[in-house]
CSV table of C-alpha atoms in Angstrom, one decimal:
chain,number,residue,atom,x,y,z
A,21,UNK,CA,-25.6,-54.9,219.2
A,22,UNK,CA,-22.1,-55.1,217.9
A,23,UNK,CA,-20.6,-52.2,215.9
A,24,UNK,CA,-20.1,-52.6,212.3
A,25,UNK,CA,-16.8,-53.8,211.2
A,26,UNK,CA,-14.5,-51.5,209.2
A,27,UNK,CA,-15.2,-53.5,206.1
A,28,UNK,CA,-18.9,-53.1,206.4
A,29,UNK,CA,-18.5,-49.4,207.0
A,30,UNK,CA,-16.4,-49.0,203.9
A,31,UNK,CA,-18.6,-51.2,201.8
A,32,UNK,CA,-21.8,-49.6,203.1
A,33,UNK,CA,-21.3,-45.8,203.1
A,34,UNK,CA,-18.8,-45.6,200.3
A,35,UNK,CA,-20.8,-47.9,198.1
A,36,UNK,CA,-23.8,-45.7,198.5
A,37,UNK,CA,-21.6,-42.6,197.9
A,38,UNK,CA,-20.1,-44.1,194.9
A,39,UNK,CA,-23.5,-44.7,193.4
A,40,UNK,CA,-24.5,-41.1,194.0
A,41,UNK,CA,-21.2,-39.7,192.6
A,42,UNK,CA,-21.1,-41.8,189.5
A,43,UNK,CA,-24.6,-41.2,188.6
A,44,UNK,CA,-24.7,-44.5,186.7
A,45,UNK,CA,-27.9,-46.5,186.5
A,46,UNK,CA,-28.0,-50.2,187.2
A,47,UNK,CA,-29.1,-52.2,184.2
A,48,UNK,CA,-30.1,-55.0,186.5
A,49,UNK,CA,-27.3,-57.3,185.5
A,50,UNK,CA,-25.8,-57.2,189.0
A,51,UNK,CA,-29.0,-56.7,191.0
A,52,UNK,CA,-31.0,-59.3,192.8
A,53,UNK,CA,-29.4,-62.6,193.7
A,54,UNK,CA,-26.3,-61.8,191.6
A,55,UNK,CA,-25.5,-58.7,193.6
A,56,UNK,CA,-22.8,-59.3,196.3
A,57,UNK,CA,-22.0,-56.6,198.8
A,58,UNK,CA,-18.6,-56.0,200.0
A,59,UNK,CA,-19.3,-57.8,203.3
A,60,UNK,CA,-19.6,-61.0,201.5
A,61,UNK,CA,-16.2,-60.5,199.7
A,62,UNK,CA,-13.0,-61.5,201.2
A,63,UNK,CA,-9.9,-59.3,201.4
A,64,UNK,CA,-8.4,-61.1,198.5
A,65,UNK,CA,-11.5,-60.3,196.4
A,66,UNK,CA,-11.3,-56.6,197.2
A,67,UNK,CA,-7.6,-56.5,196.3
A,68,UNK,CA,-6.6,-54.5,199.4
A,69,UNK,CA,-3.6,-54.6,201.7
A,70,UNK,CA,-3.2,-57.5,204.2
A,71,UNK,CA,-4.7,-55.4,207.1
A,72,UNK,CA,-7.9,-55.1,205.1
A,73,UNK,CA,-8.6,-51.6,206.4
A,74,UNK,CA,-5.6,-49.6,205.5
A,75,UNK,CA,-6.6,-49.0,201.8
A,76,UNK,CA,-10.1,-48.0,200.7
A,77,UNK,CA,-11.1,-49.8,197.6
A,78,UNK,CA,-12.4,-47.9,194.5
A,79,UNK,CA,-16.1,-47.4,194.5
A,80,UNK,CA,-17.7,-50.3,192.8
A,81,UNK,CA,-19.6,-49.3,189.7
A,82,UNK,CA,-22.7,-51.0,188.3
A,83,UNK,CA,-21.9,-51.8,184.7
A,84,UNK,CA,-24.7,-51.1,182.2
A,85,UNK,CA,-22.8,-52.8,179.4
A,86,UNK,CA,-21.7,-49.6,177.7
A,87,UNK,CA,-19.0,-47.3,178.9
A,88,UNK,CA,-19.9,-43.8,178.1
A,89,UNK,CA,-16.3,-42.9,178.3
A,90,UNK,CA,-15.6,-44.8,175.1
A,91,UNK,CA,-17.4,-42.3,172.9
A,92,UNK,CA,-14.2,-40.9,171.6
A,93,UNK,CA,-12.8,-44.3,170.9
A,94,UNK,CA,-16.0,-45.4,169.1
A,95,UNK,CA,-15.8,-42.3,166.9
A,96,UNK,CA,-12.6,-43.7,165.5
A,97,UNK,CA,-14.0,-47.0,164.4
A,98,UNK,CA,-15.3,-48.0,161.0
A,99,UNK,CA,-17.3,-50.9,159.8
A,100,UNK,CA,-15.5,-53.6,157.9
A,101,UNK,CA,-17.2,-56.6,156.3
A,102,UNK,CA,-15.7,-59.9,157.0
A,103,UNK,CA,-16.9,-63.4,156.5
A,104,UNK,CA,-16.8,-66.2,159.1
A,105,UNK,CA,-15.2,-69.5,158.2
A,106,UNK,CA,-17.8,-71.9,156.9
A,107,UNK,CA,-19.1,-74.5,159.2
A,108,UNK,CA,-17.6,-77.9,159.1
A,109,UNK,CA,-20.8,-79.5,157.8
A,110,UNK,CA,-20.7,-77.4,154.7
A,111,UNK,CA,-24.5,-77.2,154.6
A,112,UNK,CA,-24.9,-73.8,156.2
A,113,UNK,CA,-23.6,-70.7,154.4
A,114,UNK,CA,-21.7,-68.4,156.7
A,115,UNK,CA,-23.2,-65.0,157.2
A,116,UNK,CA,-21.1,-61.8,157.0
A,117,UNK,CA,-20.4,-60.1,160.3
A,118,UNK,CA,-19.2,-56.7,161.1
A,119,UNK,CA,-15.8,-56.0,162.5
A,120,UNK,CA,-14.8,-52.7,164.0
A,121,UNK,CA,-11.5,-51.4,162.8
A,122,UNK,CA,-9.8,-48.1,163.7
A,123,UNK,CA,-10.4,-45.2,161.2
A,124,UNK,CA,-7.2,-43.8,159.8
A,125,UNK,CA,-7.8,-40.1,158.9
A,126,UNK,CA,-4.5,-40.0,157.0
A,127,UNK,CA,-5.5,-42.9,154.7
A,128,UNK,CA,-8.9,-41.3,154.0
A,129,UNK,CA,-7.2,-38.0,153.0
A,130,UNK,CA,-4.9,-40.0,150.7
A,131,UNK,CA,-7.8,-41.8,149.1
A,132,UNK,CA,-9.6,-38.5,148.6
A,133,UNK,CA,-6.5,-37.0,147.0
A,134,UNK,CA,-6.1,-40.1,144.8
A,135,UNK,CA,-9.7,-40.0,143.7
A,136,UNK,CA,-9.5,-36.3,142.9
A,137,UNK,CA,-6.3,-36.9,140.9
A,138,UNK,CA,-7.9,-39.8,139.0
A,139,UNK,CA,-11.0,-37.7,138.3
A,140,UNK,CA,-8.9,-34.8,137.1
A,141,UNK,CA,-6.9,-37.1,134.9
A,142,UNK,CA,-10.1,-38.6,133.4
A,143,UNK,CA,-11.5,-35.1,132.9
A,144,UNK,CA,-8.4,-34.0,131.1
A,145,UNK,CA,-8.4,-37.1,128.9
A,146,UNK,CA,-12.1,-36.5,128.1
A,147,UNK,CA,-11.5,-32.8,127.4
A,148,UNK,CA,-8.5,-33.6,125.1
A,149,UNK,CA,-10.5,-36.3,123.3
A,150,UNK,CA,-13.4,-33.8,122.8
A,151,UNK,CA,-10.9,-31.2,121.5
A,152,UNK,CA,-9.4,-33.7,119.1
A,153,UNK,CA,-12.8,-35.0,118.0
A,154,UNK,CA,-14.5,-31.6,117.5
A,155,UNK,CA,-12.9,-30.4,114.3
A,156,UNK,CA,-14.7,-32.9,112.1
A,157,UNK,CA,-17.5,-34.3,114.3
A,158,UNK,CA,-18.8,-30.8,115.1
A,159,UNK,CA,-18.2,-29.1,111.8
A,160,UNK,CA,-19.4,-31.9,109.6
A,161,UNK,CA,-22.6,-32.5,111.6
A,162,UNK,CA,-25.7,-31.7,109.4
A,163,UNK,CA,-28.2,-29.1,110.4
A,164,UNK,CA,-32.0,-29.1,109.8
A,165,UNK,CA,-31.4,-28.5,106.1
A,166,UNK,CA,-28.7,-31.2,105.8
A,167,UNK,CA,-26.0,-28.6,105.4
A,168,UNK,CA,-22.6,-29.0,107.1
A,169,UNK,CA,-20.4,-26.0,108.0
A,170,UNK,CA,-18.5,-26.6,104.7
A,171,UNK,CA,-21.8,-26.2,102.8
A,172,UNK,CA,-22.5,-22.9,104.6
A,173,UNK,CA,-18.9,-21.6,104.2
A,174,UNK,CA,-19.0,-22.2,100.5
A,175,UNK,CA,-22.4,-20.6,100.0
A,176,UNK,CA,-21.4,-17.5,102.0
A,177,UNK,CA,-18.1,-17.2,100.1
A,178,UNK,CA,-15.8,-17.8,103.1
A,179,UNK,CA,-12.8,-19.0,101.1
A,180,UNK,CA,-10.3,-19.6,103.9
A,181,UNK,CA,-12.9,-21.2,106.2
A,182,UNK,CA,-13.8,-23.6,103.4
A,183,UNK,CA,-10.1,-24.4,102.9
A,184,UNK,CA,-9.6,-25.1,106.6
A,185,UNK,CA,-12.7,-27.3,106.8
A,186,UNK,CA,-11.5,-29.3,103.7
A,187,UNK,CA,-8.1,-29.8,105.4
A,188,UNK,CA,-9.5,-31.1,108.6
A,189,UNK,CA,-11.7,-33.7,107.0
A,190,UNK,CA,-10.1,-37.1,108.0
A,191,UNK,CA,-11.8,-38.9,105.1
A,192,UNK,CA,-13.0,-37.8,101.6
A,193,UNK,CA,-16.4,-39.2,102.3
A,194,UNK,CA,-17.1,-36.1,104.5
A,195,UNK,CA,-16.6,-34.0,101.4
A,196,UNK,CA,-19.4,-35.8,99.6
A,197,UNK,CA,-22.2,-35.2,102.1
A,198,UNK,CA,-25.5,-34.2,100.3
A,199,UNK,CA,-27.9,-31.7,101.9
A,200,UNK,CA,-31.6,-32.0,101.7
A,201,UNK,CA,-31.5,-30.6,98.1
A,202,UNK,CA,-29.1,-33.3,97.1
A,203,UNK,CA,-26.3,-30.8,96.8
A,204,UNK,CA,-22.7,-31.7,97.7
A,205,UNK,CA,-20.1,-29.0,98.5
A,206,UNK,CA,-18.8,-29.5,95.0
A,207,UNK,CA,-22.2,-28.7,93.5
A,208,UNK,CA,-22.4,-25.5,95.6
A,209,UNK,CA,-18.9,-24.4,94.7
A,210,UNK,CA,-19.8,-24.6,91.0
A,211,UNK,CA,-23.1,-22.8,91.5
A,212,UNK,CA,-21.4,-20.0,93.4
A,213,UNK,CA,-18.6,-19.9,90.7
A,214,UNK,CA,-15.7,-20.5,93.0
A,215,UNK,CA,-13.2,-22.6,91.0
A,216,UNK,CA,-10.5,-22.4,93.7
A,217,UNK,CA,-12.7,-24.3,96.1
A,218,UNK,CA,-13.7,-26.7,93.3
A,219,UNK,CA,-10.1,-27.5,92.7
A,220,UNK,CA,-9.3,-27.9,96.4
A,221,UNK,CA,-12.2,-30.3,96.8
A,222,UNK,CA,-11.1,-32.3,93.8
A,223,UNK,CA,-7.5,-32.6,95.2
A,224,UNK,CA,-8.9,-33.6,98.6
A,225,UNK,CA,-10.8,-36.5,97.1
A,226,UNK,CA,-14.3,-35.2,96.5
A,227,UNK,CA,-16.3,-37.3,94.1
A,228,UNK,CA,-17.0,-35.4,90.9
A,229,UNK,CA,-19.6,-37.9,89.7
A,230,UNK,CA,-22.1,-37.2,92.5
A,231,UNK,CA,-25.6,-36.3,91.2
A,232,UNK,CA,-28.1,-33.8,92.6
A,233,UNK,CA,-31.8,-34.5,92.6
A,234,UNK,CA,-32.0,-33.8,88.8
A,235,UNK,CA,-29.1,-36.2,88.1
A,236,UNK,CA,-26.6,-33.4,87.3
A,237,UNK,CA,-23.0,-33.7,88.3
A,238,UNK,CA,-20.9,-30.6,89.1
A,239,UNK,CA,-19.6,-30.6,85.5
A,240,UNK,CA,-23.2,-30.6,84.2
A,241,UNK,CA,-23.9,-27.5,86.3
A,242,UNK,CA,-20.7,-25.8,85.1
A,243,UNK,CA,-21.7,-26.5,81.5
A,244,UNK,CA,-25.2,-25.2,82.2
A,245,UNK,CA,-24.0,-21.9,83.6
A,246,UNK,CA,-21.1,-21.5,81.1
A,247,UNK,CA,-18.5,-21.5,83.9
A,248,UNK,CA,-15.3,-22.4,82.0
A,249,UNK,CA,-13.1,-21.9,85.2
A,250,UNK,CA,-15.1,-24.4,87.2
A,251,UNK,CA,-15.2,-26.8,84.3
A,252,UNK,CA,-11.4,-26.7,84.1
A,253,UNK,CA,-11.1,-27.1,87.8
A,254,UNK,CA,-13.1,-30.3,87.5
A,255,UNK,CA,-11.3,-31.7,84.5
A,256,UNK,CA,-7.7,-30.5,84.2
A,257,UNK,CA,-5.1,-33.2,85.0
A,258,UNK,CA,-3.0,-32.7,88.1
A,259,UNK,CA,0.1,-30.5,87.7
A,260,UNK,CA,3.4,-31.4,89.3
A,261,UNK,CA,2.9,-28.8,92.0
A,262,UNK,CA,-0.5,-30.3,92.8
A,263,UNK,CA,0.9,-33.8,92.9
A,264,UNK,CA,3.4,-32.5,95.6
A,265,UNK,CA,0.4,-31.0,97.4
A,266,UNK,CA,-1.1,-34.5,97.9
A,267,UNK,CA,-0.2,-36.3,101.1
A,268,UNK,CA,2.1,-39.4,100.8
A,269,UNK,CA,0.0,-42.5,100.0
A,270,UNK,CA,-3.1,-40.4,99.1
A,271,UNK,CA,-5.0,-41.6,96.1
A,272,UNK,CA,-4.6,-39.4,93.0
A,273,UNK,CA,-8.1,-38.4,91.7
A,274,UNK,CA,-9.0,-39.7,88.3
A,275,UNK,CA,-9.5,-36.7,86.0
A,276,UNK,CA,-11.5,-36.1,84.0
A,277,UNK,CA,-14.6,-37.9,85.1
A,278,UNK,CA,-16.7,-40.0,82.8
A,279,UNK,CA,-17.8,-37.5,80.2
A,280,UNK,CA,-20.7,-39.7,79.0
A,281,UNK,CA,-22.4,-39.6,82.3
A,282,UNK,CA,-26.1,-38.5,81.8
A,283,UNK,CA,-28.4,-36.6,84.0
A,284,UNK,CA,-32.0,-37.7,84.5
A,285,UNK,CA,-33.1,-35.9,81.3
A,286,UNK,CA,-30.6,-38.1,79.4
A,287,UNK,CA,-28.2,-35.2,78.6
A,288,UNK,CA,-24.4,-35.4,78.7
A,289,UNK,CA,-22.3,-32.4,79.5
A,290,UNK,CA,-21.6,-31.9,75.8
A,291,UNK,CA,-25.3,-31.6,75.0
A,292,UNK,CA,-25.8,-29.0,77.7
A,293,UNK,CA,-22.8,-26.9,76.6
A,294,UNK,CA,-23.9,-27.0,73.0
A,295,UNK,CA,-27.5,-26.1,73.9
A,296,UNK,CA,-26.2,-23.1,75.8
A,297,UNK,CA,-24.0,-21.8,73.0
A,298,UNK,CA,-20.8,-22.1,75.1
A,299,UNK,CA,-18.1,-22.7,72.4
A,300,UNK,CA,-15.2,-22.9,74.8
A,301,UNK,CA,-16.9,-25.5,76.9
A,302,UNK,CA,-17.7,-27.5,73.8
A,303,UNK,CA,-14.1,-27.2,72.7
A,304,UNK,CA,-12.8,-28.3,76.2
A,305,UNK,CA,-15.1,-31.3,76.4
A,306,UNK,CA,-14.2,-32.5,72.9
A,307,UNK,CA,-10.5,-32.1,73.6
A,308,UNK,CA,-11.0,-34.2,76.8
A,309,UNK,CA,-12.6,-37.0,74.7
A,310,UNK,CA,-16.3,-36.3,74.7
A,311,UNK,CA,-18.2,-38.2,72.0
A,312,UNK,CA,-19.3,-35.7,69.3
A,313,UNK,CA,-21.9,-38.1,67.9
A,314,UNK,CA,-23.4,-39.1,71.2
A,315,UNK,CA,-27.2,-38.6,71.4
A,316,UNK,CA,-29.2,-37.4,74.3
A,317,UNK,CA,-31.5,-40.1,75.5
A,318,UNK,CA,-35.0,-38.4,75.2
A,319,UNK,CA,-35.1,-37.6,71.5
A,320,UNK,CA,-31.8,-38.8,70.1
A,321,UNK,CA,-30.3,-35.4,69.2
A,322,UNK,CA,-26.6,-34.8,68.9
A,323,UNK,CA,-24.7,-31.6,69.8
A,324,UNK,CA,-25.2,-30.4,66.2
A,325,UNK,CA,-28.9,-30.9,66.3
A,326,UNK,CA,-29.2,-29.0,69.6
A,327,UNK,CA,-27.0,-26.1,68.5
A,328,UNK,CA,-29.0,-25.7,65.2
A,329,UNK,CA,-32.3,-26.0,67.1
A,330,UNK,CA,-31.3,-23.4,69.7
A,331,UNK,CA,-29.8,-21.1,67.0
A,332,UNK,CA,-26.3,-21.2,68.5
A,333,UNK,CA,-24.5,-20.1,65.4
A,334,UNK,CA,-21.0,-19.9,67.1
A,335,UNK,CA,-21.3,-23.5,68.2
A,336,UNK,CA,-22.6,-24.6,64.8
A,337,UNK,CA,-19.7,-22.8,63.1
A,338,UNK,CA,-17.1,-24.4,65.4
A,339,UNK,CA,-18.6,-27.9,64.9
A,340,UNK,CA,-18.7,-27.5,61.1
A,341,UNK,CA,-15.3,-25.9,60.7
A,342,UNK,CA,-13.2,-27.8,63.2
A,343,UNK,CA,-15.0,-31.0,64.1
A,344,UNK,CA,-16.7,-32.2,60.9
A,345,UNK,CA,-19.6,-34.1,62.5
A,346,UNK,CA,-21.8,-36.5,60.7
A,347,UNK,CA,-24.4,-34.2,59.0
A,348,UNK,CA,-27.0,-36.8,58.2
A,349,UNK,CA,-27.4,-38.3,61.7
A,350,UNK,CA,-31.1,-38.5,62.4
A,351,UNK,CA,-32.9,-38.1,65.7
A,352,UNK,CA,-35.2,-40.8,67.0
A,353,UNK,CA,-38.0,-39.1,64.9
A,354,UNK,CA,-35.8,-39.3,61.7
A,355,UNK,CA,-35.0,-35.5,61.6
A,356,UNK,CA,-31.6,-34.4,60.5
A,357,UNK,CA,-29.8,-31.1,61.3
A,358,UNK,CA,-30.5,-29.9,57.7
A,359,UNK,CA,-34.2,-30.4,58.2
A,360,UNK,CA,-34.1,-28.4,61.5
A,361,UNK,CA,-32.2,-25.6,59.8
A,362,UNK,CA,-34.6,-25.6,56.9
A,363,UNK,CA,-37.4,-24.4,59.3
A,364,UNK,CA,-35.5,-21.3,60.4
A,365,UNK,CA,-32.3,-20.4,58.6
A,366,UNK,CA,-32.2,-21.1,54.9
A,367,UNK,CA,-28.6,-19.8,54.7
A,368,UNK,CA,-27.5,-22.3,57.4
A,369,UNK,CA,-29.3,-25.1,55.5
A,370,UNK,CA,-27.5,-24.2,52.3
A,371,UNK,CA,-24.2,-24.1,54.2
A,372,UNK,CA,-24.9,-27.6,55.5
A,373,UNK,CA,-25.6,-28.8,52.0
A,374,UNK,CA,-22.4,-27.2,50.8
A,375,UNK,CA,-20.5,-29.1,53.5
A,376,UNK,CA,-22.1,-32.4,52.5
A,377,UNK,CA,-25.5,-32.7,54.1
A,378,UNK,CA,-28.2,-34.4,52.1
A,379,UNK,CA,-31.0,-32.0,51.2
A,380,UNK,CA,-34.0,-33.9,52.4
A,381,UNK,CA,-37.5,-32.4,52.8
A,382,UNK,CA,-39.3,-32.5,56.1
A,383,UNK,CA,-41.1,-35.8,56.6
A,384,UNK,CA,-44.7,-36.0,56.0
A,385,UNK,CA,-47.2,-36.4,58.9
A,386,UNK,CA,-50.4,-38.4,59.2
A,387,UNK,CA,-52.4,-35.2,59.2
A,388,UNK,CA,-55.3,-34.8,56.9
A,389,UNK,CA,-53.7,-31.7,55.6
A,390,UNK,CA,-51.0,-33.6,53.8
A,391,UNK,CA,-52.0,-32.1,50.5
A,392,UNK,CA,-51.0,-28.7,51.8
A,393,UNK,CA,-47.4,-28.1,50.6
A,394,UNK,CA,-46.5,-26.2,53.7
A,395,UNK,CA,-48.3,-28.6,56.0
A,396,UNK,CA,-45.2,-30.6,57.2
A,397,UNK,CA,-43.2,-27.5,57.8
A,398,UNK,CA,-45.9,-26.0,59.8
A,399,UNK,CA,-46.1,-29.1,62.0
A,400,UNK,CA,-42.4,-29.0,63.0
A,401,UNK,CA,-42.1,-25.2,63.2
A,402,UNK,CA,-44.2,-24.5,66.3
A,403,UNK,CA,-42.4,-27.0,68.5
A,404,UNK,CA,-39.0,-25.9,67.5
A,405,UNK,CA,-40.0,-22.2,67.8
A,406,UNK,CA,-41.3,-22.7,71.3
A,407,UNK,CA,-37.9,-24.1,72.3
A,408,UNK,CA,-36.1,-21.2,70.9
A,409,UNK,CA,-38.5,-18.6,72.4
A,410,UNK,CA,-37.9,-20.1,75.9
A,411,UNK,CA,-34.2,-19.3,75.5
A,412,UNK,CA,-33.3,-21.8,78.2
A,413,UNK,CA,-30.3,-24.1,78.6
A,414,UNK,CA,-31.2,-27.7,78.2
A,415,UNK,CA,-30.7,-28.4,81.9
A,416,UNK,CA,-32.4,-27.4,85.1
A,417,UNK,CA,-30.0,-27.0,88.0
């Protein structure tokens, strides 16, 4: 038996040793018929020196298809979506495939920094926008009672806070918000007797003609409470200093308002002031152009009728001495001021006659007691007396 050739010795023992040292497992790709031992390979295939025995070849490894030594390289790869070129037929849509590209840590850090910078910029823009939006969106939001912060500041008497809220309003419509009681900031400023806030609201563009749930404007309320200061704040023309206070291009408010505006009881401001006995308010309204002969809508009484009926002697004296109203104007029931005075104050009735009133008796009624000489008087007396005993102003706020 011949001795093994050097090539066989190398390819036999070292092959086996290489398998034991490498610890790699054959996947089967090179096994079976495809496996060639070194004895079947020529010198040229082993890539050795010409003497074929001088240099030992590297141990031949069985490839499983994956080199475990590539783990570090694989960790540096990312998935990238690419699309294959469409087929020539054009009938089959190309499917996306995955391409492995090296992962650049530097580019990722840059992208993270850019994303953080963009996020911070967006956050700053959003914060700045919220800060700019807060003054009127937050403070002019209505609570469960319909009140804004301006309503609350006025009711609680916070003068400077109210001024600040008025200044920050971007549009006058925010000054006209009605709460659940149909009260605007202007109504509340009058009810709390704060003429400075009233005037500031007027200069800022608040609407003086807004009605509450009884149809009363702010001026109606000022006349009902006898607040001359608030009435002047609502009606006085703008002074030169106030005109300079207005911003350029801002609309100058029309003052005074329509003095013939009625509430839901049909009363004008003049009727309310006369009923309350507020001489200075009556004087102010007439000076501004209120109609002395205007009738309230329910019974057709003029300011003189109301003043006589409520026993407001100061208002009656002012009207008779300075205004000279029509003394024989009847109500819708045909009653004159003289006939009303005849029920309570004979001296006032005589004064009316002296000034030109026609001395007419009280009208007869359809009562069966018409033969009684005092019957007509007794019919009118109770209703008028009840009004005087109530001692109320002719408006409910």
